[in-house]
Short mmCIF file of C-alpha atoms in Angstrom, two decimals:
data_model
loop_
_atom_site.label_atom_id
_atom_site.label_comp_id
_atom_site.label_asym_id
_atom_site.label_seq_id
_atom_site.Cartn_x
_atom_site.Cartn_y
_atom_site.Cartn_z
CA MET A 7 -0.10 -0.06 0.06
CA GLY A 8 2.97 2.30 0.39
CA HIS A 9 2.37 3.42 4.07
CA GLY A 10 5.58 3.21 6.05
CA GLU A 11 7.36 1.12 3.39
CA GLU A 12 10.94 1.76 2.60
CA ALA A 13 12.05 1.90 -1.00
CA GLU A 14 15.00 -0.25 -1.91
CA SER A 15 17.55 0.13 -4.70
CA SER A 16 16.62 -1.07 -8.11
CA ALA A 17 18.51 -3.62 -10.17
CA SER A 18 19.86 -1.08 -12.58
CA GLU A 19 21.58 0.77 -9.73
CA GLN A 20 23.49 -2.41 -8.96
CA PRO A 21 25.16 -3.66 -12.18
CA LYS A 22 27.76 -5.74 -10.36
CA ALA A 23 25.38 -7.73 -8.33
CA SER A 24 24.30 -11.13 -9.21
CA SER A 25 21.10 -11.90 -11.17
CA GLY A 26 19.33 -13.16 -8.02
CA THR A 27 20.20 -10.00 -6.18
CA ALA A 28 19.18 -7.85 -9.11
CA MET A 29 15.85 -9.46 -9.39
CA THR A 30 15.28 -9.14 -5.67
CA SER A 31 16.13 -5.58 -5.70
CA ALA A 32 13.91 -4.92 -8.68
CA SER A 33 10.93 -6.69 -7.11
CA THR A 34 11.11 -5.16 -3.82
CA ALA A 35 11.29 -1.47 -5.13
CA ALA A 36 8.22 0.13 -3.59
CA PRO A 37 6.42 3.13 -5.00
CA ALA A 38 6.51 6.50 -3.12
CA PRO A 39 3.78 6.71 -0.53
CA SER A 40 0.30 7.50 -1.85
CA TRP A 41 -1.80 10.40 -0.82
CA PHE A 42 -4.24 7.76 0.66
CA THR A 43 -4.44 7.59 4.51
CA PRO A 44 -6.01 4.51 5.92
CA LYS A 45 -8.96 6.28 7.16
CA ARG A 46 -9.30 8.03 3.87
CA LEU A 47 -9.13 4.77 2.03
CA LEU A 48 -11.94 3.41 4.20
CA VAL A 49 -14.21 6.30 3.67
CA ILE A 50 -13.77 6.20 -0.04
CA PHE A 51 -14.50 2.43 -0.30
CA CYS A 52 -17.43 2.71 2.04
CA VAL A 53 -18.87 5.45 -0.28
CA ILE A 54 -18.21 3.11 -3.34
CA ASN A 55 -19.90 0.30 -1.59
CA LEU A 56 -22.77 2.47 -0.75
CA ILE A 57 -23.37 3.56 -4.23
CA ASN A 58 -23.21 -0.01 -5.43
CA TYR A 59 -26.04 -0.91 -3.19
CA VAL A 60 -27.95 2.22 -3.84
CA ASP A 61 -28.17 0.91 -7.45
CA ARG A 62 -29.47 -2.41 -6.24
CA GLY A 63 -32.13 -0.68 -4.23
CA THR A 64 -32.91 1.55 -7.07
CA ILE A 65 -33.71 -1.39 -9.59
CA ALA A 66 -35.64 -3.17 -6.82
CA SER A 67 -37.68 0.02 -6.12
CA ASN A 68 -38.47 0.15 -9.98
CA GLY A 69 -39.54 -3.51 -9.87
CA VAL A 70 -42.03 -2.81 -6.91
CA ASN A 71 -43.35 0.76 -8.03
CA GLY A 72 -43.48 -0.18 -11.68
CA SER A 73 -46.65 -1.45 -13.39
CA ARG A 74 -47.48 -2.84 -16.82
CA ARG A 75 -49.79 -1.05 -19.43
CA THR A 76 -53.40 -2.31 -19.10
CA CYS A 77 -56.24 -2.11 -21.46
CA THR A 78 -59.93 -2.72 -20.85
CA LYS A 79 -62.33 -4.62 -23.16
CA SER A 80 -63.67 -1.42 -24.44
CA GLY A 81 -60.24 -0.36 -25.67
CA THR A 82 -59.35 2.12 -23.15
CA CYS A 83 -55.77 1.71 -22.07
CA THR A 84 -53.78 2.93 -19.10
CA SER A 85 -50.11 3.58 -19.52
CA GLY A 86 -47.85 1.66 -17.20
CA LYS A 87 -45.20 3.02 -14.80
CA GLY A 88 -41.42 2.76 -14.46
CA ILE A 89 -39.26 0.30 -16.42
CA GLN A 90 -42.16 -2.41 -16.52
CA GLY A 91 -44.58 0.15 -18.03
CA GLU A 92 -42.17 1.80 -20.49
CA PHE A 93 -41.07 -1.58 -21.97
CA ASN A 94 -44.38 -3.28 -21.27
CA LEU A 95 -42.54 -6.17 -19.38
CA ASN A 96 -44.37 -9.11 -17.74
CA ASN A 97 -43.54 -10.12 -14.08
CA PHE A 98 -40.96 -12.72 -15.20
CA GLU A 99 -38.96 -10.10 -17.28
CA ASP A 100 -39.29 -7.48 -14.72
CA GLY A 101 -37.85 -9.98 -12.07
CA VAL A 102 -35.05 -10.88 -14.56
CA LEU A 103 -33.76 -7.20 -14.46
CA SER A 104 -33.49 -7.45 -10.62
CA SER A 105 -31.10 -10.33 -10.85
CA ALA A 106 -29.26 -9.97 -14.23
CA PHE A 107 -26.45 -8.20 -12.59
CA MET A 108 -25.82 -11.32 -10.55
CA VAL A 109 -24.67 -13.10 -13.85
CA GLY A 110 -21.93 -10.55 -14.54
CA LEU A 111 -20.83 -10.62 -10.78
CA LEU A 112 -20.63 -14.40 -10.59
CA LEU A 113 -18.75 -14.79 -13.77
CA ALA A 114 -16.32 -11.74 -13.35
CA SER A 115 -15.39 -12.08 -9.69
CA PRO A 116 -13.06 -15.01 -10.09
CA ILE A 117 -11.60 -13.51 -13.28
CA PHE A 118 -10.66 -10.21 -11.51
CA ALA A 119 -9.29 -12.04 -8.53
CA SER A 120 -6.95 -14.05 -10.80
CA LEU A 121 -5.96 -11.08 -12.82
CA ALA A 122 -4.78 -9.33 -9.56
CA LYS A 123 -1.72 -11.40 -9.73
CA SER A 124 -0.60 -9.99 -12.98
CA ILE A 125 -2.26 -6.48 -12.92
CA ASN A 126 -2.15 -3.89 -10.08
CA PRO A 127 -5.31 -4.60 -8.06
CA PHE A 128 -6.02 -1.01 -7.47
CA ARG A 129 -5.99 -0.42 -11.18
CA LEU A 130 -8.39 -3.32 -11.54
CA ILE A 131 -10.95 -1.50 -9.18
CA GLY A 132 -10.50 1.45 -11.46
CA VAL A 133 -11.26 -0.67 -14.44
CA GLY A 134 -14.26 -2.21 -12.79
CA LEU A 135 -15.81 1.07 -11.61
CA SER A 136 -15.43 2.44 -15.14
CA VAL A 137 -17.36 -0.52 -16.45
CA TRP A 138 -19.89 -0.01 -13.74
CA THR A 139 -20.32 3.69 -14.62
CA PHE A 140 -20.75 3.18 -18.33
CA ALA A 141 -23.15 0.30 -17.76
CA VAL A 142 -25.31 2.43 -15.44
CA ILE A 143 -25.46 5.20 -18.08
CA GLY A 144 -26.44 2.42 -20.51
CA CYS A 145 -29.26 1.35 -18.16
CA GLY A 146 -30.67 4.86 -18.19
CA SER A 147 -30.32 5.06 -22.01
CA SER A 148 -31.68 1.58 -22.82
CA PHE A 149 -34.48 1.22 -25.50
CA ASN A 150 -35.85 -2.34 -24.79
CA PHE A 151 -35.73 -5.30 -22.44
CA TRP A 152 -32.58 -6.92 -23.93
CA SER A 153 -30.58 -3.64 -23.82
CA ILE A 154 -31.30 -3.00 -20.19
CA THR A 155 -30.60 -6.55 -19.29
CA ILE A 156 -27.24 -6.69 -21.00
CA CYS A 157 -26.35 -3.36 -19.14
CA ARG A 158 -27.49 -4.86 -15.84
CA MET A 159 -25.07 -7.81 -16.42
CA LEU A 160 -22.30 -5.25 -17.22
CA VAL A 161 -23.17 -3.57 -13.75
CA GLY A 162 -22.36 -6.94 -12.16
CA VAL A 163 -19.01 -7.17 -14.11
CA GLY A 164 -18.00 -3.82 -12.83
CA GLU A 165 -19.01 -4.47 -9.25
CA ALA A 166 -17.05 -7.78 -9.33
CA SER A 167 -13.67 -6.11 -9.13
CA PHE A 168 -14.60 -3.93 -6.24
CA ILE A 169 -16.22 -6.87 -4.23
CA SER A 170 -13.13 -9.17 -4.84
CA LEU A 171 -10.40 -6.55 -3.98
CA ALA A 172 -11.87 -3.82 -1.57
CA SER A 173 -11.85 -5.93 1.57
CA PRO A 174 -8.17 -7.02 1.23
CA PHE A 175 -7.23 -3.35 0.92
CA ILE A 176 -9.28 -2.50 4.04
CA ASP A 177 -7.74 -5.46 5.87
CA ASP A 178 -4.14 -4.23 4.99
CA ASN A 179 -4.82 -0.71 6.27
CA ALA A 180 -6.83 -1.32 9.38
CA PRO A 181 -5.10 -1.22 12.76
CA ALA A 182 -4.41 -4.75 13.93
CA ALA A 183 -6.80 -4.35 17.01
CA GLN A 184 -9.65 -2.84 14.74
CA LYS A 185 -9.56 -4.94 11.63
CA THR A 186 -12.95 -6.56 12.20
CA ALA A 187 -14.48 -3.23 13.21
CA TRP A 188 -13.23 -1.62 9.98
CA LEU A 189 -14.79 -4.59 7.91
CA ALA A 190 -17.86 -4.13 9.78
CA ILE A 191 -18.13 -0.47 8.96
CA PHE A 192 -17.59 -1.43 5.22
CA TYR A 193 -20.23 -4.08 5.28
CA MET A 194 -22.63 -1.88 7.08
CA CYS A 195 -23.02 0.06 3.84
CA ILE A 196 -24.89 -2.81 2.32
CA PRO A 197 -28.20 -2.46 4.14
CA THR A 198 -27.69 1.23 4.34
CA GLY A 199 -27.19 1.64 0.60
CA TYR A 200 -30.10 -0.73 -0.24
CA ALA A 201 -32.40 1.38 1.87
CA ILE A 202 -31.27 4.76 0.43
CA GLY A 203 -31.66 3.20 -3.03
CA TYR A 204 -35.10 2.02 -2.43
CA ILE A 205 -36.09 5.50 -1.32
CA TYR A 206 -34.03 7.23 -4.02
CA GLY A 207 -35.36 5.08 -6.95
CA GLY A 208 -39.01 5.67 -5.81
CA VAL A 209 -38.59 9.44 -5.38
CA VAL A 210 -36.65 10.09 -8.65
CA GLY A 211 -38.84 7.64 -10.58
CA SER A 212 -42.23 9.32 -9.44
CA ASN A 213 -41.05 12.89 -9.83
CA LEU A 214 -38.75 12.81 -12.86
CA ASN A 215 -38.29 9.48 -14.78
CA TRP A 216 -36.61 6.09 -13.86
CA ARG A 217 -33.86 6.95 -16.32
CA TYR A 218 -32.64 9.94 -14.22
CA ALA A 219 -32.14 7.53 -11.24
CA PHE A 220 -29.48 5.67 -13.21
CA TRP A 221 -27.65 8.77 -14.56
CA GLY A 222 -27.46 10.21 -11.31
CA GLU A 223 -25.64 7.10 -9.96
CA ALA A 224 -23.20 7.37 -12.83
CA ILE A 225 -22.47 10.88 -11.78
CA LEU A 226 -21.84 9.90 -8.18
CA MET A 227 -19.50 7.00 -9.24
CA PHE A 228 -17.50 8.67 -12.07
CA PRO A 229 -15.10 10.56 -9.74
CA PHE A 230 -14.18 7.30 -8.03
CA ALA A 231 -13.72 5.53 -11.38
CA VAL A 232 -11.28 8.40 -12.48
CA LEU A 233 -9.56 8.10 -9.05
CA GLY A 234 -8.60 4.52 -9.80
CA PHE A 235 -6.38 5.66 -12.72
CA ILE A 236 -5.05 9.11 -11.77
CA VAL A 237 -3.54 8.40 -8.24
CA LYS A 238 -0.37 6.39 -7.64
CA PRO A 239 -1.53 2.73 -7.55
CA LEU A 240 -1.66 1.35 -4.07
CA GLN A 241 0.01 -1.97 -3.48
CA LEU A 242 -1.80 -4.90 -1.98
CA LYS A 243 -0.01 -7.12 0.54
CA GLY A 244 1.13 -10.38 -0.96
CA PHE A 245 1.41 -8.85 -4.51
CA ALA A 246 4.62 -7.73 -5.99
CA PRO A 247 4.93 -4.18 -7.34
CA THR A 248 4.76 -3.59 -11.06
CA GLU A 249 8.59 -3.67 -11.33
CA SER A 250 8.88 -7.15 -9.99
CA LYS A 251 6.07 -8.33 -12.18
CA LYS A 252 8.12 -7.24 -15.14
CA ALA A 253 11.21 -9.03 -13.85
CA LEU A 254 9.07 -12.05 -13.49
CA THR A 255 7.85 -11.76 -17.11
CA ALA A 256 11.52 -11.66 -17.96
CA VAL A 257 12.40 -14.61 -16.14
CA GLU A 258 9.51 -16.64 -17.55
CA ALA A 259 10.43 -15.64 -21.12
CA ILE A 260 14.21 -16.42 -20.89
CA VAL A 261 14.43 -19.47 -18.47
CA PRO A 262 13.59 -21.94 -21.25
CA GLU A 263 16.48 -20.52 -23.42
CA VAL A 264 18.81 -20.52 -20.49
CA GLN A 265 17.87 -24.08 -19.70
CA ASP A 266 18.90 -24.97 -23.21
CA VAL A 267 22.25 -23.46 -22.63
CA SER A 268 22.81 -25.21 -19.42
CA ASN A 269 22.01 -28.49 -20.97
CA GLY A 270 24.69 -27.93 -23.62
CA THR A 271 28.32 -27.15 -23.30
CA GLY A 272 27.99 -23.72 -21.21
CA ASP A 273 29.17 -23.70 -17.77
CA ALA A 274 27.33 -22.12 -14.65
CA LEU A 275 29.04 -18.74 -15.12
CA SER A 276 28.25 -18.38 -18.75
CA VAL A 277 24.55 -19.33 -17.95
CA GLU A 278 24.51 -16.69 -15.23
CA GLU A 279 25.82 -14.10 -17.51
CA GLU A 280 23.32 -15.04 -20.11
CA LEU A 281 20.50 -14.54 -17.53
CA LYS A 282 21.84 -11.16 -16.51
CA ASN A 283 22.18 -9.99 -20.12
CA LYS A 284 18.76 -10.95 -21.01
CA ILE A 285 17.24 -9.26 -17.94
CA THR A 286 19.03 -6.16 -18.58
CA HIS A 287 17.58 -5.83 -22.08
CA LYS A 288 14.01 -5.68 -23.03
CA PRO A 289 12.38 -8.96 -22.07
CA THR A 290 10.73 -11.18 -24.55
CA LYS A 291 7.00 -10.77 -24.47
CA LEU A 292 5.06 -13.98 -24.08
CA PRO A 293 2.41 -14.89 -26.58
CA ILE A 294 -1.20 -14.14 -25.53
CA ALA A 295 -2.06 -17.73 -25.70
CA THR A 296 0.74 -18.56 -23.31
CA ARG A 297 -0.22 -15.87 -20.80
CA ILE A 298 -3.91 -16.95 -20.90
CA LYS A 299 -2.70 -20.59 -20.35
CA ASN A 300 -0.46 -19.40 -17.40
CA GLN A 301 -3.31 -17.56 -15.90
CA VAL A 302 -5.77 -20.54 -16.18
CA SER A 303 -3.01 -22.74 -14.66
CA ARG A 304 -2.28 -20.35 -11.97
CA PHE A 305 -6.10 -20.11 -11.19
CA MET A 306 -6.54 -23.90 -10.98
CA LYS A 307 -3.72 -24.25 -8.66
CA ASP A 308 -5.03 -21.57 -6.35
CA MET A 309 -8.52 -23.07 -6.50
CA LYS A 310 -6.99 -26.44 -5.39
CA VAL A 311 -5.17 -24.77 -2.46
CA LEU A 312 -8.42 -22.78 -1.50
CA LEU A 313 -10.76 -25.86 -1.62
CA GLY A 314 -8.26 -27.84 0.26
CA ASP A 315 -8.48 -25.44 3.28
CA LYS A 316 -10.75 -26.90 5.83
CA VAL A 317 -11.06 -23.66 7.66
CA TYR A 318 -12.19 -21.76 4.60
CA VAL A 319 -14.56 -24.33 3.30
CA THR A 320 -16.20 -24.63 6.77
CA SER A 321 -16.53 -20.85 6.94
CA VAL A 322 -18.11 -20.60 3.47
CA LEU A 323 -20.41 -23.55 3.91
CA GLY A 324 -21.94 -21.92 7.00
CA TYR A 325 -22.11 -18.60 5.11
CA VAL A 326 -24.00 -20.31 2.22
CA ALA A 327 -26.69 -21.77 4.72
CA TYR A 328 -26.98 -18.44 6.62
CA THR A 329 -27.42 -16.54 3.26
CA PHE A 330 -30.03 -19.08 2.05
CA VAL A 331 -32.28 -17.90 4.93
CA ILE A 332 -31.46 -14.18 4.64
CA GLY A 333 -32.14 -14.24 0.85
CA ALA A 334 -35.65 -15.69 1.33
CA TYR A 335 -36.31 -13.33 4.24
CA SER A 336 -35.68 -10.29 2.05
CA TYR A 337 -37.91 -11.68 -0.73
CA TRP A 338 -40.71 -13.32 1.01
CA GLY A 339 -40.56 -11.71 4.50
CA PRO A 340 -43.22 -8.94 3.83
CA LYS A 341 -45.66 -11.39 2.17
CA ALA A 342 -45.27 -13.87 5.04
CA GLY A 343 -45.83 -11.11 7.63
CA TYR A 344 -48.99 -9.90 5.79
CA ASN A 345 -50.46 -13.44 5.62
CA ILE A 346 -49.65 -14.53 9.11
CA TYR A 347 -50.23 -11.32 11.05
CA HIS A 348 -52.32 -9.39 8.54
CA MET A 349 -49.91 -6.45 8.87
CA ALA A 350 -50.56 -3.25 7.06
CA ASP A 351 -47.49 -1.97 5.32
CA ALA A 352 -45.62 -5.20 5.94
CA ASP A 353 -42.98 -4.24 3.44
CA LEU A 354 -42.11 -1.00 5.42
CA VAL A 355 -42.19 -2.86 8.70
CA PHE A 356 -39.78 -5.67 7.63
CA GLY A 357 -37.74 -3.08 5.67
CA GLY A 358 -37.47 -0.96 8.64
CA ILE A 359 -36.47 -3.74 10.94
CA THR A 360 -33.89 -5.14 8.47
CA ILE A 361 -32.27 -1.73 7.98
CA VAL A 362 -31.90 -0.97 11.73
CA CYS A 363 -30.82 -4.42 12.73
CA GLY A 364 -28.55 -4.79 9.66
CA ILE A 365 -26.68 -1.52 10.45
CA VAL A 366 -26.54 -2.07 14.27
CA GLY A 367 -25.92 -5.79 14.21
CA THR A 368 -23.11 -5.70 11.61
CA LEU A 369 -21.28 -2.91 13.51
CA ALA A 370 -21.67 -4.77 16.70
CA GLY A 371 -20.43 -7.98 15.31
CA GLY A 372 -17.16 -6.21 14.21
CA PHE A 373 -16.52 -4.44 17.45
CA VAL A 374 -17.47 -7.40 19.68
CA LEU A 375 -14.83 -9.69 17.75
CA ASP A 376 -12.07 -6.90 18.18
CA PHE A 377 -12.96 -6.74 21.81
CA MET A 378 -12.56 -10.53 22.20
CA SER A 379 -9.30 -10.29 20.18
CA ASN A 380 -9.75 -10.86 16.52
CA SER A 381 -8.61 -14.38 15.83
CA ILE A 382 -10.11 -17.13 13.59
CA SER A 383 -11.05 -19.19 16.51
CA ASN A 384 -12.91 -16.38 18.26
CA ALA A 385 -14.58 -15.53 14.87
CA PHE A 386 -16.00 -18.97 14.76
CA LYS A 387 -17.15 -18.96 18.41
CA LEU A 388 -19.05 -15.50 17.64
CA LEU A 389 -20.46 -16.91 14.35
CA SER A 390 -21.94 -20.04 15.94
CA ALA A 391 -23.13 -18.33 19.02
CA THR A 392 -24.91 -15.33 17.38
CA THR A 393 -26.45 -17.56 14.72
CA LEU A 394 -27.80 -20.13 17.11
CA VAL A 395 -29.28 -17.60 19.55
CA GLY A 396 -30.38 -15.29 16.85
CA GLY A 397 -32.05 -18.22 15.00
CA ALA A 398 -33.77 -19.32 18.07
CA PHE A 399 -35.22 -15.84 18.48
CA CYS A 400 -36.45 -15.70 14.86
CA PHE A 401 -37.74 -19.20 15.14
CA SER A 402 -39.72 -18.33 18.46
CA ALA A 403 -41.03 -15.16 16.86
CA PHE A 404 -42.94 -17.08 14.13
CA CYS A 405 -44.39 -19.37 16.93
CA PHE A 406 -46.34 -16.62 18.53
CA LYS A 407 -49.76 -15.37 17.34
CA SER A 408 -49.38 -11.88 18.67
CA MET A 409 -47.96 -9.48 16.03
CA TYR A 410 -46.25 -7.41 18.72
CA ALA A 411 -44.52 -10.42 20.17
CA PHE A 412 -43.41 -11.53 16.82
CA LEU A 413 -41.95 -8.03 15.99
CA ALA A 414 -39.97 -7.80 19.35
CA LEU A 415 -38.51 -11.38 19.14
CA PHE A 416 -37.90 -11.15 15.34
CA ALA A 417 -35.92 -7.84 15.78
CA ILE A 418 -33.77 -9.29 18.45
CA GLY A 419 -33.10 -12.31 16.19
CA GLU A 420 -32.17 -10.31 13.22
CA LEU A 421 -29.74 -7.92 15.41
CA LEU A 422 -27.87 -11.08 16.41
CA VAL A 423 -27.81 -12.91 13.00
CA PHE A 424 -26.53 -9.69 11.24
CA ALA A 425 -23.55 -9.78 13.61
CA VAL A 426 -21.97 -12.40 11.43
CA GLN A 427 -20.97 -10.25 8.49
CA ALA A 428 -17.65 -9.05 9.70
CA PRO A 429 -16.47 -12.13 11.52
CA VAL A 430 -17.09 -14.49 8.61
CA ASN A 431 -15.39 -12.10 6.11
CA PHE A 432 -12.43 -11.80 8.56
CA ILE A 433 -12.06 -15.64 8.49
CA CYS A 434 -12.00 -15.57 4.60
CA LEU A 435 -9.36 -13.06 4.64
CA HIS A 436 -7.09 -14.39 7.30
CA CYS A 437 -7.17 -18.06 6.80
CA VAL A 438 -5.41 -17.81 3.48
CA LYS A 439 -2.15 -16.15 2.25
CA PRO A 440 -2.42 -12.48 1.31
CA SER A 441 -1.90 -13.39 -2.37
CA MET A 442 -5.16 -15.71 -2.10
CA ARG A 443 -7.34 -12.90 -0.55
CA PRO A 444 -9.01 -11.70 -3.60
CA LEU A 445 -9.77 -15.08 -4.87
CA SER A 446 -11.01 -16.12 -1.51
CA MET A 447 -13.40 -13.22 -1.35
CA ALA A 448 -14.46 -13.81 -4.94
CA ILE A 449 -15.24 -17.52 -4.45
CA SER A 450 -17.10 -16.78 -1.14
CA THR A 451 -19.28 -14.26 -2.96
CA VAL A 452 -20.05 -16.64 -5.76
CA SER A 453 -20.85 -19.46 -3.50
CA ILE A 454 -23.25 -17.61 -1.19
CA HIS A 455 -25.16 -16.25 -4.17
CA ILE A 456 -25.24 -19.47 -6.31
CA PHE A 457 -26.10 -21.74 -3.48
CA GLY A 458 -27.69 -19.16 -0.99
CA ASP A 459 -29.83 -16.12 -1.99
CA VAL A 460 -30.39 -17.07 -5.61
CA PRO A 461 -32.05 -20.46 -5.13
CA SER A 462 -33.79 -19.72 -1.77
CA PRO A 463 -36.66 -17.50 -2.87
CA PRO A 464 -37.98 -19.82 -5.49
CA LEU A 465 -37.48 -22.98 -3.36
CA VAL A 466 -39.34 -21.40 -0.48
CA GLY A 467 -42.15 -20.39 -3.09
CA VAL A 468 -42.26 -24.13 -4.07
CA LEU A 469 -42.57 -25.19 -0.38
CA GLU A 470 -45.34 -22.68 0.20
CA ASP A 471 -47.22 -23.86 -2.97
CA ALA A 472 -47.04 -27.25 -1.57
CA ILE A 473 -48.13 -26.70 2.11
CA ASN A 474 -50.10 -23.46 1.71
CA ASN A 475 -49.12 -22.31 5.22
CA TRP A 476 -46.91 -19.38 5.49
CA ARG A 477 -46.19 -19.85 9.22
CA THR A 478 -44.94 -23.48 8.73
CA SER A 479 -42.89 -22.40 5.68
CA ALA A 480 -41.27 -19.61 7.75
CA LEU A 481 -40.46 -22.06 10.50
CA ILE A 482 -38.87 -24.46 8.14
CA LEU A 483 -36.85 -21.80 6.51
CA THR A 484 -35.73 -20.28 9.76
CA SER A 485 -34.67 -23.61 11.12
CA ILE A 486 -31.79 -23.69 8.53
CA PHE A 487 -30.00 -21.19 10.88
CA PHE A 488 -29.19 -24.06 13.19
CA PRO A 489 -27.20 -26.09 10.64
CA ALA A 490 -25.29 -22.85 9.84
CA ALA A 491 -24.43 -22.49 13.44
CA ALA A 492 -23.43 -26.11 13.71
CA ILE A 493 -21.24 -25.79 10.84
CA TRP A 494 -19.43 -22.71 12.21
CA PHE A 495 -19.25 -24.57 15.68
CA VAL A 496 -17.22 -27.24 14.03
CA GLY A 497 -14.87 -24.54 12.79
CA ILE A 498 -13.88 -23.80 16.41
CA PHE A 499 -12.13 -27.10 16.76
CA LEU A 500 -10.29 -26.81 13.40
CA LYS A 501 -6.53 -26.13 13.44
CA SER A 502 -6.45 -22.50 12.24
CA VAL A 503 -3.53 -20.25 11.56
CA ASP A 504 -3.77 -16.53 10.85
CA ARG A 505 -1.74 -16.14 7.67
CA PHE A 506 -1.84 -12.41 7.29
CA ASN A 507 1.79 -12.06 7.89
CA GLU A 508 2.78 -15.32 6.05
CA GLU A 509 3.64 -13.77 2.82
CA SER A 510 5.30 -10.37 2.77
CA GLU A 511 6.58 -8.21 -0.24
CA HIS A 512 9.98 -9.66 0.48
CA ASP A 513 8.64 -13.08 -0.01
CA MET A 514 7.22 -12.16 -3.29
CA SER A 515 10.70 -10.86 -4.54
CA ASN A 516 12.15 -14.12 -3.47
CA ARG A 517 9.67 -15.94 -5.71
CA VAL A 518 11.12 -14.34 -8.69
CA ALA A 519 14.69 -15.30 -7.65
CA ASP A 520 13.47 -18.82 -7.02
CA ARG A 521 11.84 -19.06 -10.27
CA SER A 522 15.12 -18.33 -11.98
CA ASN A 523 16.78 -21.22 -9.96
CA THR A 524 14.47 -24.00 -11.29
CA ALA A 525 17.59 -25.12 -13.36
CA PRO A 526 21.09 -25.42 -12.18
CA LEU A 527 21.95 -21.77 -13.02
CA LEU A 528 23.89 -20.15 -10.12
CA GLY A 529 26.93 -21.56 -8.55
CA GLY A 530 26.30 -25.12 -9.80
CA ARG A 531 23.10 -25.27 -7.70
CA LYS A 532 21.48 -28.74 -8.16
CA PRO A 533 17.88 -29.07 -9.55
CA ALA A 534 16.78 -30.95 -6.31
CA GLU A 535 17.94 -28.11 -4.30
CA ALA A 536 15.92 -25.52 -6.49
CA GLU A 537 12.93 -27.68 -6.21
CA SER A 538 13.04 -27.89 -2.40
CA SER A 539 13.42 -24.17 -2.27
CA SER A 540 10.68 -23.21 -4.74
CA SER A 541 8.30 -25.73 -3.02
CA SER A 542 8.02 -23.52 0.00
CA VAL A 543 6.28 -20.81 -2.07
CA GLU A 544 3.58 -20.93 -4.64
CA PRO A 545 4.00 -19.85 -8.31
CA CYS A 546 3.46 -16.08 -8.73
#
């Protein structure tokens, strides 16, 4: 990130050094400190996250407030409202608009996470926010169902880079004793932004036009998209600066050639000299097909490591079960409340409870974990306890016939279950090496959506159609909180290691040197020795 880091001499300033020293110096050369301070970075990322979820609330608001054009038998027609009315969409098409962005988000998140190893992560956020801004402008300028659907998918693509990379940046800059609290502040913007977007979309849509709501979002996001390109790129822990990536490219390009020399009549000194000469000059650029193949190979190796991490898998499995319930609550909650307790304005009641409990619960979860001492084991303890007790309160709430008893118990339950946001993401960030954090966040995001809040609303709908009893359906759904708590309880007993400091920038520079030693290049080093050395680090 550039805060408190010391710049070291580059390879060009040490012509007499060995090739290993030259590559190490090049890779550890850090950029000058950025104008970002940690708190300023947190504020900026929170605002960006807020705008992201304002957009989600805006499209949801248009879905609720819009209506299709209707005509009577006599031929009198009433114009529709919102997006649905202007494009005369049926309910299925209108529902597709609300979730189309998820397609882009799920497809692009792993891609951006993988690209972070070869392209500066901060620049990737700038690219993503630029795509997001132009896509939102496209939503406001769309002319039919397919044009706005494609634009909504591109909104998801743009958001994917930020979702995968923002949390690691915040984790790097947060004080050691406040890491979960900072994550909680960041994730608190989710319910806040969604609520603001719902109001914003309704007000702008009713007083001006739904198109202006999207254009307004683009105006708000544009400065942040520009910021991603004009400021000195921030460095992410576990990722080598641009200079070392160039050195790595040079090594990857010339090692095969140098190996050919070493297999011939050349001795170790001539091979070393060959290596130094080629790195000094402009490196051979790898073919696009080779670079894509390397990216895919690296991604598959990282995925194998990630899916073999029991702590990570346990954390995500519990998160999937938890999100399954929360997703169905957000979609069916108002309707269930109306049918069980005959609430007037059930959407406002459930919306209000969710917003307040979401903000307070998310912040509380982060601060409590920091108070306990933010460790992976303590995070699992907090996750299992709050989900178990919160789920019990929500389950009990649906057992009462009194609406007031329901509202009181349900509010307490939601307050507790929302406390999981910061701790579960803390685990995903700290159970893996720093260079794996973007992929960790991306796969977590993909998993909770594909297996959680995307399938849960239709599945609960199928359940309700079969039993035709909203109270029973709500109780069955809420009971899934208990398996989530049980999964996280298992995590307490897993051997967990906080790997935040396991891989530093110095380690990254050593990778480049180790990659050059895969053949007996320096001082007659044996291949077996090189293999044992490089096995301690993963390929860059």
